[in-house]
Coordinates of C-alpha atoms in Angstrom, one line a residue:
X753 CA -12.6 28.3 10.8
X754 CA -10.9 26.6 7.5
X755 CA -12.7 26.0 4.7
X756 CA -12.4 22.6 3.4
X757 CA -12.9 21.7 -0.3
X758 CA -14.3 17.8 -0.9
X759 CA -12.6 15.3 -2.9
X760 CA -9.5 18.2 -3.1
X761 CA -6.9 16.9 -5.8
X762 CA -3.9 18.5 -5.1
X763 CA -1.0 17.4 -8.0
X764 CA 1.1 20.2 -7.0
X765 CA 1.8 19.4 -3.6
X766 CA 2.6 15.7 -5.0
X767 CA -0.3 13.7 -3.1
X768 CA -3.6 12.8 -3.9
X769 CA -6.5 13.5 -1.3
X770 CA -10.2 12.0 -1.0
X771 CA -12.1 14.0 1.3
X772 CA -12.5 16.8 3.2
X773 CA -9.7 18.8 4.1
X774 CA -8.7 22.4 4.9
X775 CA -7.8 24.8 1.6
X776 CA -3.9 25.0 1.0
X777 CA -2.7 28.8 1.4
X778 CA -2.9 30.5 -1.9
X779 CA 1.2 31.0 -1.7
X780 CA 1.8 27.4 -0.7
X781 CA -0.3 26.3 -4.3
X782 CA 1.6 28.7 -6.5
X783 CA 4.8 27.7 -5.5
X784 CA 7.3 27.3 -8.4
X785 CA 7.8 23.4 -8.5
X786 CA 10.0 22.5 -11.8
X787 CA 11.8 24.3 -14.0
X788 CA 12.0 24.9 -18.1
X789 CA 14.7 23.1 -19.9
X790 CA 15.7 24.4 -23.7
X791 CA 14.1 21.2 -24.8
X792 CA 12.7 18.2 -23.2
X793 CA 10.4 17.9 -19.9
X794 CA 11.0 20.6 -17.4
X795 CA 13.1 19.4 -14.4
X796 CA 11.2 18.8 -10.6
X797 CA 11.9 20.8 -8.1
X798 CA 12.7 17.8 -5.5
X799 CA 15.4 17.4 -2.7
X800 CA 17.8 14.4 -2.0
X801 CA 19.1 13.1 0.9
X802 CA 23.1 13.8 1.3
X803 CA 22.9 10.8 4.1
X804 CA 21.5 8.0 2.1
X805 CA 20.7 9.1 -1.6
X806 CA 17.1 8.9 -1.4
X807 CA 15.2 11.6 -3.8
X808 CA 11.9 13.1 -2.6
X809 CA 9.4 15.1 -4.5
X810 CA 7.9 17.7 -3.8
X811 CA 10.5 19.8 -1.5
X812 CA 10.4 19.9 1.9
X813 CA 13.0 20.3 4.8
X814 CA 11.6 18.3 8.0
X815 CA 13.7 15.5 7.2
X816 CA 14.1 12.0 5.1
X817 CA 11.2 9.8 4.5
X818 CA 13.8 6.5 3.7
X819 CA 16.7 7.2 6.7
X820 CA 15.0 9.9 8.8
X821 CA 18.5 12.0 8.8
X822 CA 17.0 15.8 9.7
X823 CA 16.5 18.4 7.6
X824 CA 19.8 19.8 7.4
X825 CA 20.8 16.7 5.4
X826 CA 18.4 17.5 2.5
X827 CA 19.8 19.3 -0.4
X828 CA 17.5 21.0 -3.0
X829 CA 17.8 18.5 -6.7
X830 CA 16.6 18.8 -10.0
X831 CA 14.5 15.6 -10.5
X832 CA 13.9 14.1 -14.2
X833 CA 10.4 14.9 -15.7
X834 CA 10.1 11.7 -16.7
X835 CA 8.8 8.3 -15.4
X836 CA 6.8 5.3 -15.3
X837 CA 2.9 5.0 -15.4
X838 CA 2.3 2.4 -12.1
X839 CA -1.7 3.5 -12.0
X840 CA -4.5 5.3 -13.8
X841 CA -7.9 6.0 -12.8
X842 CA -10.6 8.0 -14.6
X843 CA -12.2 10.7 -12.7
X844 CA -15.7 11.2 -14.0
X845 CA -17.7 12.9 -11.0
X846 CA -15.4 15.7 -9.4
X847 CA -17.2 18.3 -7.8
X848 CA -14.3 20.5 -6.5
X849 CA -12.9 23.7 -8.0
X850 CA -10.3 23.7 -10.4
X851 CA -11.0 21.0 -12.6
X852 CA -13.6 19.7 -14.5
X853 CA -14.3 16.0 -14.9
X854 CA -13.4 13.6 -16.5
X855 CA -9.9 13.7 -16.0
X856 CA -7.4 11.4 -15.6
X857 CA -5.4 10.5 -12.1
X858 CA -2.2 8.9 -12.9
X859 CA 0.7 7.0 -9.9
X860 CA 3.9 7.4 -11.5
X861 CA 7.7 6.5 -10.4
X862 CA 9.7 8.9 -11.6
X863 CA 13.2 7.9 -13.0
X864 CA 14.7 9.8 -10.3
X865 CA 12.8 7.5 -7.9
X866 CA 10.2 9.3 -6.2
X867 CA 6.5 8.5 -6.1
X868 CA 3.7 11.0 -7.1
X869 CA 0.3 11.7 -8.4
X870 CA 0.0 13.9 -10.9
X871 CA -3.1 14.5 -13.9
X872 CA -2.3 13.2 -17.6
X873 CA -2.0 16.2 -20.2
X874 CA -4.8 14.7 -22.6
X875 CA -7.3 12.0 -22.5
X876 CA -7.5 8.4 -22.0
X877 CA -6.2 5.5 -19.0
X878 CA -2.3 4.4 -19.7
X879 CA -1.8 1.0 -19.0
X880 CA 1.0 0.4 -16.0
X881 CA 4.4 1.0 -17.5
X882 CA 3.5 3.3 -19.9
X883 CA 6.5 6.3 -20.2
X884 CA 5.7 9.6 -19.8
X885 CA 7.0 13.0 -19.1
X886 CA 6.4 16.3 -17.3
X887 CA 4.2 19.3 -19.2
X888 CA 4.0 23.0 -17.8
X889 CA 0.7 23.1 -17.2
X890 CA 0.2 26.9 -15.2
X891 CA 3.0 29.5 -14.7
X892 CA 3.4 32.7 -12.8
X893 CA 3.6 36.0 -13.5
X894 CA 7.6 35.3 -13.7
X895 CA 7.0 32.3 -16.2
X896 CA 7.5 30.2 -13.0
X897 CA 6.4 26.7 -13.9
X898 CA 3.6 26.4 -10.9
X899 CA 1.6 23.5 -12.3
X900 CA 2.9 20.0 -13.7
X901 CA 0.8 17.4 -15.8
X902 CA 2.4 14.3 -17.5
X903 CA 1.6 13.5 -21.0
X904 CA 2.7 10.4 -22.9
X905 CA 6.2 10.4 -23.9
X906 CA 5.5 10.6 -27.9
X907 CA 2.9 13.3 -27.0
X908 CA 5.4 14.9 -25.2
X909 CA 7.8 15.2 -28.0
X910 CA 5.3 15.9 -30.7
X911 CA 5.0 12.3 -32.0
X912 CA 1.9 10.9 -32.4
X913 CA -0.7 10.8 -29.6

């Protein structure tokens, strides 16, 4: 029988989940999903559509979520660490593993397009429309980037915070 963790957040599989559900495989959560630029955000690991354009994030290959071409039509696309605050909530009771409350839950678009959850890198609530951008947050053994927070943008690039 699976385990199941309550209230799981899982960023790095790009959803956010409220309730029970079964624990992702330990390969499936240490998955590399971005990649280190020489400066600036690191870039997503996401996939775009070759039929109609549309860019998804995270990867996956059963097919698009806009046209519903197949998988073969989805080619693997280095997606902009950078987007748009559209919602922030403030976590204070969280009684799963992995992270201690309070932390912040942020609904960004990315300039690339796609939707996703993610944590903020620091503290706080950013008001909708905000900018922010990606953070290596957890690595590999390889230096992998395995883990993605957003900070604000001037945080980002060591302005002010």
């Amino acid at each position: 029988m699976a385990r199941t963790i309550t209230n799981f957040l899982d960023i790095q599989q790009g959803f956010l989940h409220a309730g029970p559900m079964a624990e992702p495989h330990p390969a499936a959560r240490r998955a590399v999903i971005a990649d280190r630029r020489p400066s600036g955000p690191p870039d997503l690991r996401g996939i775009r559509c070759t039929a109609c354009g549309r860019a998804a994030f995270p990867a996956q290959d059963l097919g698009c979520e806009r046209c519903g071409a197949d998988g073969a039509a989805l080619r693997p696309a280095a997606l902009a660490g950078a987007g748009t605050v559209s919602a922030a909530a403030i976590v204070h009771r969280h009684d799963g593993p992995g992270i201690g409350a309070p932390f912040t839950a942020l609904a960004i678009v990315l300039d690339d397009g796609p939707f996703v959850h993610a944590l903020l890198d620091g503290d706080g609530s950013p008001a909708p429309g905000t900018r922010v951008e990606a953070v290596a947050a957890g690595t590999d053994d390889d230096g992998g980037v395995v883990e993605v927070r957003f900070a604000l943008a001037e945080r980002a690039a060591g302005g002010a915070e």
